[in-house]
Amino acid sequence: MTALVGDVAAEVGGKLPRSVIGVAPEHPRPRRSARAKRRYALTVLAFMLPSAIPLVLFVLGPMVAAAWISLTEWNLLSPAKWVGLDNYATLLTDPETAHVFLHTVYYIVGYLPLVYIGGLAIAIALNTALRGRTLLRGVYFLPVITSWIVVALVWRWLLNPSNGVVNTVLGFFGIAGPGWWSDPAWAMPSIILASAWKDLGFVMVILLAGLQAIDPGLVDAARVDGAGWWRRLFSITLPLLSPATFFVIVISLINGFQVFDQVYAMTGGGPGGATQVVVQQIYDLTFRYGKAGEASALSWLLFIVILAVTVVQIRGQRKWVNYG
Amino acid sequence: MAETTTLRADRPRVAPARTAAARTAAARAAMGRSVLLHTVMVIGALAMFFPFYWTLVTSLSPGAGLSSTPSLVPANPSLDAYVQLFQQVPFARVVGNSMLLAVITTLVQLLTSATAAYAFSRLPFPGRTVVFGVYLATMMIPLQVLVVPLFAELKAFGLVDTYLGALLPTFAAAFGIFLLRQAMNQVPVELDEAAALDGAGHFRIFWTVILPNIRPALATLAVFAFMGSWNSFLWPLVVLRSPELQTLPVALAGLQGQFTTQWDIVMAGSVISILPMLAIYLFAQKYVIQGVANAGLK
């Protein structure tokens, strides 16, 4: 936590404006009367409190409270009973915990390459001289603004095993489509498919912005030197695109570990627990089984995993991210 | 095609090496590639758009999903599903709830983000960098981690199953503060200084100098805040228990939970839930896409 905050803070600190009205932090502050100081402090408070109060009350406070609840046995109704680290011990020895984390990782491993390669292909195509670029960009972005619930419902209907559109079309080609969300083997791929379809536009926009920042002279120079399309992609475009790629991967991993809405609406964790992901498990533990303590412990495990993965990525970025 | 032409114009050295025939062949190949690319992109766009089209068609096909096989145009188009939607569930109320929550969330988030961004951009105070780091770190905390304690907290305040309970946790968001601070840092400090010489205090500078200069960023944040609230699912699901307080996504998920899903009704609800976002998106497309692009570049 501190390492990450430190990194962020260091980066942010470097960008703060040098001269600020009345006070420049790098120079000795002008001597002010006690009254002026008090007035300035009140001004700062007036600007900070509207955001600080909600953040402390509804983010930082609950974060700490979740740690405390995770050490109790509690069903949200009767008084909580202190149990120390029991919840963590239960979770770490329960094979169900490994399952829900594995399912979450399965989701990420299927989703990330699909959405990245798809988004990259569209971004590259839209970066060339193409008629109707703006319209195409709008259409590819459309699913991003739609809610997960609508996307999940629509895809559940499209992938309906008996008379859904997808299986009807497959049947037209003589292929018997699988039972998508009703077959344990296909339920997760269904969720991955719907999620990738929704997020493709988001990834496309980030990568397109990255592509447009690349100096076309570099690509032309490589072309003159006889580098083919693939060679230019791997030796020039992708390395120069690495900051955008880094952002996409960091965000996708953070979001991927928190996957919930589409699972809740498409399969509810089924069939037979085949799509039970971590957050669905947290929800079920709290609101179906009345185990708020265990749910909080699982929440903290999830947060620690997300934090660890993010810190590892920030540390590792120097090896492959090229900030030109 | 255009690319090849500019290349040739830019680099005449390459051109003399080619014969006229080779040039025509190259142009034809480039043309073929361009046609192929356009075709692929249009097919892709149709695939992206198809589910929306399908939602609309299904919502207009009475009794869809019970025994019907899909067809591209509804056999007996009717608005029956929309009528039933408003009869079976308090749907007008649900749409109103979502609208109310989204508008309030957007307004309050604009206020809390703008004031905090001003402090982080213009008001040095001890520990400012650390506080900003903590603010940014809150972006990484999954809502799911907070659900149980938040629920307990709002229960203790007696706010479960109230609009206020649904609203309070959405009042401040680090993303907005980050976005607006970025924009404020682009506003030249000389403008503030000129206003300060005219005797303006911080509140006046904030209101008359800074805010008018960051309108595009404010619009971006407004769209994102509205979208976040309009589409949010987990927190409204947890905190709003009575049917008449439900929001659109929760009500839609609930419709599906019935014994036999009436897909025409579910899809009618989906169409209604997409429309306002679509309107806002068409109006602010430039800002939305720019906002996403900026998030990735900075």
Coordinates of C-alpha atoms in Angstrom, one line a residue:
Chain A
M1 CA 0.0 0.0 0.0
T2 CA 2.6 2.6 1.1
A3 CA 4.9 1.6 -1.8
L4 CA 2.1 2.2 -4.3
V5 CA 1.0 5.5 -2.6
G6 CA 4.6 6.5 -2.6
D7 CA 5.0 5.8 -6.3
V8 CA 1.8 7.7 -7.2
A9 CA 2.7 10.6 -4.9
A10 CA 6.2 10.8 -6.3
E11 CA 4.9 10.9 -9.8
V12 CA 2.2 13.4 -8.9
G13 CA 4.6 15.6 -6.9
G14 CA 6.8 16.0 -10.0
K15 CA 3.9 17.5 -11.9
L16 CA 2.6 20.1 -9.4
P17 CA 2.7 23.6 -10.8
R18 CA 5.7 25.6 -9.7
S19 CA 4.1 28.9 -9.1
V20 CA 0.8 29.1 -7.2
I21 CA -0.9 32.3 -6.4
G22 CA 0.3 34.0 -3.3
V23 CA 2.4 31.1 -2.2
A24 CA 5.1 29.2 -4.1
P25 CA 6.0 26.0 -2.2
E26 CA 9.6 26.1 -3.3
H27 CA 10.3 29.6 -2.0
P28 CA 10.1 30.8 1.5
R29 CA 6.5 31.6 2.3
P30 CA 5.7 35.3 2.8
R31 CA 5.3 36.2 6.4
R32 CA 1.7 36.3 7.2
S33 CA -0.3 37.4 10.2
A34 CA -1.9 34.7 12.4
R35 CA -5.2 35.9 11.1
A36 CA -4.3 35.5 7.5
K37 CA -3.0 32.1 8.2
R38 CA -6.2 31.1 9.9
R39 CA -8.2 32.4 7.0
Y40 CA -6.1 30.5 4.5
A41 CA -6.5 27.3 6.5
L42 CA -10.2 27.8 6.5
T43 CA -10.2 28.3 2.7
V44 CA -8.3 25.0 2.3
L45 CA -10.8 23.2 4.5
A46 CA -13.7 24.7 2.6
F47 CA -12.3 23.3 -0.6
M48 CA -11.2 19.9 0.8
L49 CA -14.1 18.9 3.1
P50 CA -16.8 18.3 0.5
S51 CA -14.8 15.5 -0.9
A52 CA -12.9 14.5 2.2
I53 CA -16.0 13.8 4.3
P54 CA -17.6 11.3 1.9
L55 CA -14.3 9.6 1.1
V56 CA -13.4 9.1 4.8
L57 CA -17.0 8.1 5.8
F58 CA -17.8 5.9 2.8
V59 CA -14.5 4.5 1.5
L60 CA -11.6 4.7 4.0
G61 CA -13.7 4.1 7.1
P62 CA -15.5 1.1 5.7
M63 CA -12.2 -0.2 4.5
V64 CA -10.9 -0.3 8.0
A65 CA -14.2 -1.6 9.3
A66 CA -14.1 -4.5 6.8
A67 CA -10.8 -5.5 8.4
W68 CA -12.4 -5.6 11.8
I69 CA -15.5 -7.4 10.6
S70 CA -13.3 -10.0 9.0
L71 CA -12.2 -11.0 12.5
T72 CA -15.7 -11.6 13.7
E73 CA -18.6 -14.0 13.2
W74 CA -21.5 -11.9 12.2
N75 CA -24.8 -12.4 10.3
L76 CA -25.6 -8.6 10.0
L77 CA -28.4 -9.0 12.6
S78 CA -27.2 -10.4 16.0
P79 CA -24.1 -8.8 17.7
A80 CA -20.8 -9.8 16.1
K81 CA -18.7 -12.4 17.9
W82 CA -14.9 -12.0 18.0
V83 CA -13.2 -15.0 16.4
G84 CA -9.8 -13.7 15.5
L85 CA -8.2 -15.1 12.4
D86 CA -10.7 -18.1 12.2
N87 CA -12.4 -16.7 9.1
Y88 CA -9.1 -16.5 7.2
A89 CA -8.2 -20.0 8.4
T90 CA -11.6 -21.3 7.2
L91 CA -11.2 -19.6 3.8
L92 CA -7.6 -20.8 3.2
T93 CA -8.4 -24.4 3.9
D94 CA -11.7 -24.5 2.0
P95 CA -11.3 -25.8 -1.5
E96 CA -14.2 -23.5 -2.5
T97 CA -11.9 -20.5 -2.1
A98 CA -9.4 -21.9 -4.6
H99 CA -12.3 -22.6 -7.0
V100 CA -13.6 -19.1 -6.9
F101 CA -10.2 -17.6 -7.5
L102 CA -9.5 -20.1 -10.3
H103 CA -12.7 -19.2 -12.0
T104 CA -11.9 -15.5 -11.7
V105 CA -8.4 -16.2 -13.2
Y106 CA -10.0 -18.3 -16.0
Y107 CA -12.2 -15.3 -16.8
I108 CA -9.2 -12.9 -16.9
V109 CA -7.1 -15.3 -19.0
G110 CA -9.9 -15.7 -21.5
Y111 CA -11.0 -12.1 -21.6
L112 CA -7.7 -10.2 -21.7
P113 CA -6.2 -11.6 -24.9
L114 CA -9.5 -11.4 -26.7
V115 CA -10.2 -7.8 -25.8
Y116 CA -6.6 -6.7 -26.3
I117 CA -6.0 -8.3 -29.7
G118 CA -9.5 -7.4 -30.9
G119 CA -9.2 -3.8 -29.7
L120 CA -5.7 -3.5 -31.2
A121 CA -6.9 -4.8 -34.6
I122 CA -9.8 -2.3 -34.7
A123 CA -7.6 0.6 -33.5
I124 CA -5.0 -0.1 -36.2
A125 CA -7.7 -0.3 -38.9
L126 CA -9.3 2.9 -37.7
N127 CA -5.9 4.6 -37.7
T128 CA -5.6 4.1 -41.4
A129 CA -7.3 6.3 -44.1
L130 CA -10.8 4.7 -43.8
R131 CA -14.1 6.1 -44.9
G132 CA -16.6 6.6 -42.1
R133 CA -14.0 6.4 -39.3
T134 CA -15.9 8.6 -36.9
L135 CA -19.1 6.6 -37.4
L136 CA -17.3 3.3 -37.0
R137 CA -15.6 4.5 -33.9
G138 CA -19.0 5.5 -32.4
V139 CA -20.5 2.1 -33.2
Y140 CA -17.6 0.1 -31.7
F141 CA -17.8 2.3 -28.6
L142 CA -21.6 1.9 -28.2
P143 CA -21.6 -1.2 -25.9
V144 CA -19.2 0.6 -23.5
I145 CA -22.0 3.0 -22.4
T146 CA -24.5 0.2 -22.0
S147 CA -25.0 -1.3 -18.5
W148 CA -23.5 -4.7 -17.7
I149 CA -27.0 -5.9 -16.8
V150 CA -28.4 -5.0 -20.3
V151 CA -25.4 -6.6 -22.0
A152 CA -25.7 -9.7 -19.9
L153 CA -29.5 -10.1 -20.5
V154 CA -29.1 -9.5 -24.3
W155 CA -26.3 -12.0 -24.5
R156 CA -28.1 -14.6 -22.4
W157 CA -30.9 -14.3 -25.0
L158 CA -28.6 -14.4 -28.0
L159 CA -26.8 -17.4 -26.6
N160 CA -30.1 -19.2 -25.6
P161 CA -29.2 -22.9 -26.2
S162 CA -32.5 -23.9 -27.8
N163 CA -33.6 -21.0 -30.0
G164 CA -31.0 -18.3 -29.5
V165 CA -29.7 -16.4 -32.5
V166 CA -26.2 -17.7 -32.2
N167 CA -27.2 -21.4 -32.2
T168 CA -29.8 -20.8 -34.9
V169 CA -27.1 -19.3 -37.1
L170 CA -24.7 -22.1 -36.3
G171 CA -27.5 -24.6 -37.1
F172 CA -27.8 -23.0 -40.5
F173 CA -24.2 -24.1 -41.1
G174 CA -24.9 -27.5 -39.8
I175 CA -23.2 -27.0 -36.5
A176 CA -25.0 -28.0 -33.3
G177 CA -24.3 -25.1 -30.9
P178 CA -23.4 -25.9 -27.3
G179 CA -25.6 -25.2 -24.4
W180 CA -23.7 -21.9 -23.8
W181 CA -24.7 -20.7 -20.3
S182 CA -26.5 -24.0 -19.3
D183 CA -23.5 -26.3 -19.9
P184 CA -20.8 -26.0 -17.2
A185 CA -18.0 -26.2 -19.8
W186 CA -19.4 -23.4 -21.9
A187 CA -20.8 -21.0 -19.2
M188 CA -17.6 -19.2 -18.6
P189 CA -16.7 -18.8 -22.3
S190 CA -20.2 -17.2 -22.7
I191 CA -19.5 -14.7 -20.0
I192 CA -16.1 -14.0 -21.5
L193 CA -17.6 -13.5 -25.0
A194 CA -20.2 -11.0 -23.7
S195 CA -17.7 -9.1 -21.6
A196 CA -15.2 -8.8 -24.5
W197 CA -17.9 -7.6 -26.8
K198 CA -18.8 -4.9 -24.3
D199 CA -15.2 -3.7 -23.5
L200 CA -13.8 -3.9 -27.0
G201 CA -14.6 -0.2 -27.7
F202 CA -13.0 1.0 -24.5
V203 CA -9.7 -0.8 -25.3
M204 CA -9.9 0.4 -28.9
V205 CA -10.1 4.1 -27.8
I206 CA -7.2 3.8 -25.5
L207 CA -5.0 2.1 -28.1
L208 CA -6.2 4.5 -30.8
A209 CA -5.1 7.5 -28.7
G210 CA -1.7 5.7 -28.2
L211 CA -1.4 5.0 -32.0
Q212 CA -2.1 8.6 -32.9
A213 CA 0.7 9.8 -30.6
I214 CA 3.2 7.7 -32.6
D215 CA 5.4 9.7 -35.1
P216 CA 4.4 8.4 -38.5
G217 CA 7.9 9.3 -39.7
L218 CA 9.3 6.3 -37.7
V219 CA 6.9 3.9 -39.4
D220 CA 7.6 5.3 -42.9
A221 CA 11.4 5.1 -42.2
A222 CA 11.0 1.4 -41.4
R223 CA 9.0 0.9 -44.5
V224 CA 11.7 2.5 -46.7
D225 CA 14.2 0.2 -45.0
G226 CA 12.1 -2.7 -46.3
A227 CA 10.4 -3.8 -43.1
G228 CA 7.2 -5.6 -43.8
W229 CA 3.8 -5.1 -42.1
W230 CA 4.3 -7.6 -39.3
R231 CA 7.9 -6.4 -38.7
R232 CA 6.8 -2.8 -38.4
L233 CA 4.0 -3.9 -36.0
F234 CA 6.3 -5.8 -33.7
S235 CA 9.4 -3.6 -33.9
I236 CA 7.9 -0.2 -34.0
T237 CA 4.2 0.1 -33.3
L238 CA 3.9 -2.3 -30.3
P239 CA 6.9 -1.0 -28.4
L240 CA 5.7 2.6 -28.9
L241 CA 2.2 1.6 -27.8
S242 CA 3.5 0.0 -24.6
P243 CA 2.3 2.8 -22.2
A244 CA -1.3 2.4 -23.6
T245 CA -1.0 -1.4 -23.4
F246 CA 0.2 -1.1 -19.8
F247 CA -2.8 1.0 -18.9
V248 CA -5.2 -1.4 -20.5
I249 CA -3.6 -4.4 -18.7
V250 CA -3.6 -2.7 -15.3
I251 CA -7.2 -1.6 -15.6
S252 CA -8.4 -4.9 -17.1
L253 CA -6.8 -6.9 -14.3
I254 CA -8.2 -4.7 -11.5
N255 CA -11.7 -4.9 -13.2
G256 CA -11.3 -8.6 -14.0
F257 CA -10.7 -9.6 -10.4
Q258 CA -13.9 -7.6 -9.5
V259 CA -16.1 -9.3 -12.2
F260 CA -19.6 -9.6 -10.9
D261 CA -22.6 -7.8 -12.7
Q262 CA -22.4 -9.9 -15.8
V263 CA -22.0 -13.2 -13.9
Y264 CA -24.9 -12.3 -11.5
A265 CA -27.2 -11.6 -14.5
M266 CA -26.0 -14.4 -16.9
T267 CA -25.5 -17.4 -14.7
G268 CA -25.7 -16.4 -11.0
G269 CA -22.5 -18.4 -10.5
G270 CA -24.0 -21.6 -12.0
P271 CA -24.4 -24.0 -13.6
G272 CA -23.2 -26.1 -10.7
G273 CA -20.9 -23.4 -9.5
A274 CA -18.9 -23.4 -12.8
T275 CA -18.9 -19.6 -12.9
Q276 CA -18.8 -18.8 -9.2
V277 CA -16.3 -16.0 -9.1
V278 CA -14.8 -14.3 -6.0
V279 CA -17.3 -11.4 -5.8
Q280 CA -20.3 -13.6 -6.4
Q281 CA -19.0 -15.6 -3.5
I282 CA -18.7 -12.5 -1.3
Y283 CA -22.2 -11.6 -2.2
D284 CA -23.6 -15.0 -1.5
L285 CA -21.7 -15.4 1.8
T286 CA -23.1 -12.1 3.0
F287 CA -26.7 -12.0 1.7
R288 CA -27.5 -15.7 1.2
Y289 CA -25.6 -17.4 4.0
G290 CA -25.4 -14.6 6.6
K291 CA -21.6 -15.0 6.9
A292 CA -20.6 -11.3 6.8
G293 CA -17.3 -12.0 8.7
E294 CA -16.2 -14.6 6.3
A295 CA -17.3 -12.4 3.3
S296 CA -15.2 -9.5 4.7
A297 CA -12.2 -11.8 5.1
L298 CA -12.6 -12.9 1.4
S299 CA -13.0 -9.2 0.4
W300 CA -9.7 -8.4 2.1
L301 CA -8.0 -11.4 0.4
L302 CA -9.3 -10.1 -2.9
F303 CA -8.0 -6.6 -2.2
I304 CA -4.6 -8.0 -1.2
V305 CA -4.4 -10.0 -4.5
I306 CA -5.4 -7.0 -6.6
L307 CA -2.9 -4.8 -4.8
A308 CA -0.1 -7.3 -5.1
V309 CA -0.8 -7.8 -8.8
T310 CA -0.9 -4.1 -9.4
V311 CA 2.3 -3.4 -7.5
V312 CA 4.0 -6.2 -9.4
Q313 CA 2.9 -4.6 -12.6
I314 CA 4.0 -1.1 -11.6
R315 CA 7.4 -2.5 -10.6
G316 CA 7.7 -4.6 -13.7
Q317 CA 6.7 -1.8 -16.2
R318 CA 10.3 -0.4 -16.4
K319 CA 11.3 -3.7 -18.1
W320 CA 8.9 -3.4 -21.0
V321 CA 7.1 -0.1 -21.0
N322 CA 8.7 2.5 -23.3
Y323 CA 7.9 6.1 -22.4
G324 CA 9.9 7.4 -25.4
Chain B
M1 CA -4.5 3.8 -51.1
A2 CA -4.2 7.4 -49.9
E3 CA -1.3 6.2 -47.8
T4 CA 0.7 4.9 -50.8
T5 CA 0.1 8.1 -52.7
T6 CA 1.4 10.3 -49.9
L7 CA 4.3 8.0 -49.5
R8 CA 5.3 8.3 -53.1
A9 CA 4.9 12.1 -53.0
D10 CA 7.0 12.3 -49.9
R11 CA 9.8 10.1 -51.2
P12 CA 10.4 10.7 -54.9
R13 CA 13.6 8.7 -54.6
V14 CA 11.6 5.4 -54.5
A15 CA 9.3 6.1 -57.4
P16 CA 11.8 6.1 -60.3
A17 CA 12.8 2.6 -59.4
R18 CA 9.4 1.4 -60.4
T19 CA 8.0 1.0 -63.9
A20 CA 4.6 2.3 -64.8
A21 CA 3.1 -1.2 -65.0
A22 CA 4.4 -2.0 -61.5
R23 CA 2.9 1.1 -60.2
T24 CA -0.5 0.3 -61.5
A25 CA -0.3 -3.2 -60.1
A26 CA 0.7 -1.8 -56.7
A27 CA -2.2 0.7 -56.8
R28 CA -4.6 -2.1 -57.7
A29 CA -3.3 -4.2 -54.8
A30 CA -3.6 -1.3 -52.4
M31 CA -7.1 -0.7 -53.7
G32 CA -8.0 -4.4 -53.1
R33 CA -6.6 -4.2 -49.6
S34 CA -8.6 -1.1 -48.9
V35 CA -11.9 -2.6 -50.1
L36 CA -11.2 -5.7 -48.0
L37 CA -10.4 -3.6 -44.9
H38 CA -13.6 -1.6 -45.3
T39 CA -15.6 -4.7 -45.7
V40 CA -14.1 -6.3 -42.6
M41 CA -14.7 -3.2 -40.5
V42 CA -18.3 -2.8 -41.6
I43 CA -19.0 -6.5 -40.8
G44 CA -17.4 -5.9 -37.4
A45 CA -19.5 -2.8 -36.9
L46 CA -22.6 -4.8 -37.8
A47 CA -21.6 -7.5 -35.2
M48 CA -21.2 -4.7 -32.6
F49 CA -24.6 -3.2 -33.5
F50 CA -26.5 -6.4 -34.0
P51 CA -27.3 -7.1 -30.3
F52 CA -28.9 -3.6 -30.0
Y53 CA -30.9 -4.2 -33.1
W54 CA -31.9 -7.6 -31.7
T55 CA -33.0 -6.1 -28.4
L56 CA -35.3 -3.7 -30.3
V57 CA -36.8 -6.5 -32.5
T58 CA -37.4 -8.8 -29.5
S59 CA -39.1 -6.0 -27.6
L60 CA -41.5 -5.6 -30.4
S61 CA -42.3 -9.3 -30.8
P62 CA -45.0 -10.3 -28.5
G63 CA -44.4 -13.6 -26.6
A64 CA -40.7 -13.7 -27.8
G65 CA -38.6 -16.5 -26.3
L66 CA -41.4 -18.9 -25.4
S67 CA -41.4 -21.0 -28.6
S68 CA -40.4 -18.6 -31.3
T69 CA -37.3 -18.9 -33.5
P70 CA -35.5 -15.7 -34.2
S71 CA -36.4 -13.7 -37.3
L72 CA -34.8 -10.5 -38.4
V73 CA -38.1 -8.5 -38.5
P74 CA -40.8 -9.0 -35.9
A75 CA -43.7 -11.0 -37.3
N76 CA -46.5 -9.0 -35.6
P77 CA -44.8 -5.9 -34.3
S78 CA -46.5 -4.5 -31.3
L79 CA -45.8 -2.3 -28.3
D80 CA -47.5 -4.8 -26.1
A81 CA -44.3 -5.6 -24.1
Y82 CA -43.9 -1.9 -23.2
V83 CA -47.4 -1.7 -22.0
Q84 CA -47.1 -4.8 -19.9
L85 CA -43.8 -3.6 -18.5
F86 CA -45.4 -0.6 -17.0
Q87 CA -48.3 -2.7 -15.7
Q88 CA -46.4 -5.6 -14.2
V89 CA -43.8 -3.6 -12.4
P90 CA -43.7 0.0 -11.1
F91 CA -41.6 0.8 -14.1
A92 CA -42.2 4.5 -14.4
R93 CA -41.2 4.8 -10.8
V94 CA -38.1 2.7 -11.4
V95 CA -37.0 4.9 -14.3
G96 CA -37.7 8.0 -12.2
N97 CA -35.5 6.6 -9.4
S98 CA -32.6 6.0 -11.7
M99 CA -32.9 9.4 -13.2
L100 CA -33.2 11.1 -9.8
L101 CA -30.1 9.3 -8.4
A102 CA -28.1 9.9 -11.5
V103 CA -28.8 13.6 -11.6
I104 CA -28.0 14.1 -7.9
T105 CA -24.9 12.0 -8.1
T106 CA -23.7 14.0 -11.1
L107 CA -24.3 17.4 -9.6
V108 CA -22.7 16.5 -6.2
Q109 CA -19.8 14.8 -7.8
L110 CA -19.1 17.8 -10.0
L111 CA -19.1 20.0 -6.9
T112 CA -16.9 17.8 -4.7
S113 CA -14.5 17.0 -7.5
A114 CA -14.1 20.6 -8.6
T115 CA -13.4 22.0 -5.1
A116 CA -10.9 19.2 -4.3
A117 CA -9.2 19.6 -7.7
Y118 CA -8.9 23.3 -7.0
A119 CA -7.2 22.7 -3.7
F120 CA -4.8 20.1 -5.2
S121 CA -4.0 22.4 -8.1
R122 CA -3.9 25.9 -6.5
L123 CA -3.8 25.7 -2.6
P124 CA -0.6 24.3 -1.2
F125 CA -1.0 22.8 2.3
P126 CA 1.2 20.6 4.4
G127 CA 0.9 16.9 3.3
R128 CA -1.0 17.8 0.1
T129 CA 1.0 15.3 -2.0
V130 CA 0.3 12.5 0.5
V131 CA -3.4 13.3 0.7
F132 CA -3.6 13.3 -3.1
G133 CA -1.9 9.9 -3.1
V134 CA -4.4 8.5 -0.6
Y135 CA -7.3 9.9 -2.8
L136 CA -5.9 8.2 -5.9
A137 CA -5.4 4.9 -3.9
T138 CA -9.2 4.9 -3.2
M139 CA -9.7 4.3 -6.9
M140 CA -8.2 0.8 -6.4
I141 CA -10.4 -0.3 -3.6
P142 CA -13.1 -2.6 -5.0
L143 CA -16.6 -1.6 -4.0
Q144 CA -17.1 -5.2 -3.1
V145 CA -14.6 -4.9 -0.2
L146 CA -16.8 -2.1 1.2
V147 CA -20.2 -3.6 0.7
V148 CA -20.6 -5.3 4.1
P149 CA -19.3 -2.4 6.3
L150 CA -21.1 0.2 4.2
F151 CA -24.3 -1.7 4.5
A152 CA -23.8 -2.0 8.3
E153 CA -22.9 1.7 8.5
L154 CA -25.9 2.9 6.6
K155 CA -28.1 0.5 8.6
A156 CA -26.8 2.1 11.8
F157 CA -27.7 5.5 10.4
G158 CA -31.1 4.2 9.5
L159 CA -30.5 4.8 5.8
V160 CA -30.9 1.3 4.3
D161 CA -33.7 1.4 1.8
T162 CA -33.6 5.1 1.3
Y163 CA -32.5 7.3 -1.6
L164 CA -29.9 9.0 0.7
G165 CA -28.4 5.6 1.5
A166 CA -28.0 4.8 -2.2
L167 CA -26.6 8.3 -2.9
L168 CA -24.1 9.0 0.0
P169 CA -21.3 6.6 -1.2
T170 CA -21.4 8.1 -4.7
F171 CA -20.8 11.7 -3.5
A172 CA -17.0 11.8 -4.0
A173 CA -15.0 9.9 -6.6
A174 CA -11.2 10.1 -7.0
F175 CA -11.5 9.7 -10.8
G176 CA -13.3 13.0 -11.1
I177 CA -10.9 14.8 -8.8
F178 CA -8.0 13.4 -10.9
L179 CA -9.6 14.4 -14.2
L180 CA -10.4 18.0 -13.1
R181 CA -7.1 18.6 -11.4
Q182 CA -5.4 17.6 -14.7
A183 CA -7.5 20.1 -16.5
M184 CA -7.0 22.9 -13.9
N185 CA -3.2 22.4 -14.1
Q186 CA -3.4 23.4 -17.8
V187 CA -5.0 26.7 -16.9
P188 CA -2.3 29.4 -16.8
V189 CA -1.6 30.6 -13.2
E190 CA -1.2 34.1 -14.7
L191 CA -5.0 34.2 -15.0
D192 CA -5.4 33.6 -11.3
E193 CA -2.8 36.2 -10.5
A194 CA -4.5 38.8 -12.6
A195 CA -7.8 38.1 -10.9
A196 CA -6.0 38.2 -7.5
L197 CA -4.5 41.6 -8.3
D198 CA -8.1 42.8 -9.0
G199 CA -8.9 41.7 -5.4
A200 CA -10.5 38.4 -6.1
G201 CA -10.3 35.7 -3.4
H202 CA -10.0 32.0 -3.9
F203 CA -13.7 31.4 -4.2
R204 CA -14.1 34.1 -6.8
I205 CA -11.1 32.8 -8.8
F206 CA -12.5 29.3 -8.6
W207 CA -15.9 30.3 -9.8
T208 CA -15.1 33.0 -12.4
V209 CA -11.7 32.0 -13.7
I210 CA -11.1 28.3 -13.3
L211 CA -14.5 26.7 -13.9
P212 CA -15.2 28.5 -17.1
N213 CA -11.8 27.5 -18.4
I214 CA -12.3 23.7 -17.8
R215 CA -15.8 23.3 -19.3
P216 CA -14.8 20.3 -21.5
A217 CA -13.4 18.5 -18.5
L218 CA -16.5 19.3 -16.5
A219 CA -18.7 17.9 -19.3
T220 CA -16.6 14.7 -19.5
L221 CA -17.0 14.2 -15.8
A222 CA -20.7 14.9 -15.9
V223 CA -21.2 12.2 -18.6
F224 CA -19.1 9.7 -16.7
A225 CA -20.8 10.4 -13.3
F226 CA -24.2 10.1 -14.9
M227 CA -23.2 6.9 -16.7
G228 CA -21.7 5.4 -13.6
S229 CA -24.8 6.0 -11.6
W230 CA -27.3 5.1 -14.3
N231 CA -25.6 1.7 -14.9
S232 CA -24.5 0.9 -11.3
F233 CA -25.8 -2.4 -10.0
L234 CA -24.2 -3.9 -6.9
W235 CA -24.8 -1.0 -4.4
P236 CA -28.4 -0.3 -5.4
L237 CA -29.1 -4.0 -5.3
V238 CA -27.8 -4.2 -1.8
V239 CA -29.1 -1.0 -0.2
L240 CA -32.5 -0.5 -1.9
R241 CA -34.8 -3.3 -0.8
S242 CA -38.4 -2.2 -1.6
P243 CA -39.5 -2.7 -5.2
E244 CA -40.7 0.9 -5.5
L245 CA -37.2 2.2 -4.7
Q246 CA -35.4 -0.1 -7.2
T247 CA -33.2 1.3 -10.0
L248 CA -33.3 0.2 -13.6
P249 CA -30.5 -2.3 -13.8
V250 CA -31.7 -4.0 -10.6
A251 CA -35.3 -4.1 -11.8
L252 CA -34.1 -5.6 -15.2
A253 CA -32.1 -8.3 -13.4
G254 CA -35.2 -9.0 -11.4
L255 CA -37.5 -9.3 -14.4
Q256 CA -35.4 -12.1 -15.6
G257 CA -35.6 -14.0 -12.4
Q258 CA -39.3 -14.8 -12.9
F259 CA -40.3 -18.4 -13.5
T260 CA -40.6 -18.2 -17.3
T261 CA -38.7 -15.3 -18.6
Q262 CA -40.8 -13.1 -20.8
W263 CA -38.0 -11.9 -23.0
D264 CA -40.0 -9.3 -24.9
I265 CA -40.7 -7.5 -21.6
V266 CA -37.1 -7.8 -20.5
M267 CA -35.9 -6.4 -23.8
A268 CA -38.4 -3.6 -23.7
G269 CA -36.9 -2.7 -20.3
S270 CA -33.4 -2.9 -21.8
V271 CA -34.4 -0.6 -24.7
I272 CA -35.7 2.0 -22.2
S273 CA -32.6 1.8 -20.1
I274 CA -30.3 2.3 -23.1
L275 CA -32.2 5.3 -24.6
P276 CA -31.1 8.0 -22.2
M277 CA -27.5 6.9 -22.3
L278 CA -27.7 6.8 -26.0
A279 CA -29.0 10.4 -26.2
I280 CA -26.3 11.7 -23.8
Y281 CA -23.7 9.8 -25.8
L282 CA -24.7 11.1 -29.1
F283 CA -24.7 14.6 -27.6
A284 CA -21.3 14.3 -25.9
Q285 CA -19.6 11.6 -27.9
K286 CA -16.5 13.7 -28.4
Y287 CA -16.1 14.3 -24.7
V288 CA -16.8 10.7 -23.7
I289 CA -14.2 9.3 -26.1
Q290 CA -11.7 12.0 -25.3
G291 CA -12.2 11.3 -21.6
V292 CA -11.4 7.6 -22.1
A293 CA -8.4 8.4 -24.3
N294 CA -7.0 10.9 -21.7
A295 CA -7.4 8.4 -18.9
G296 CA -5.1 6.1 -20.8
L297 CA -2.5 8.6 -21.8
K298 CA -1.9 10.3 -18.5

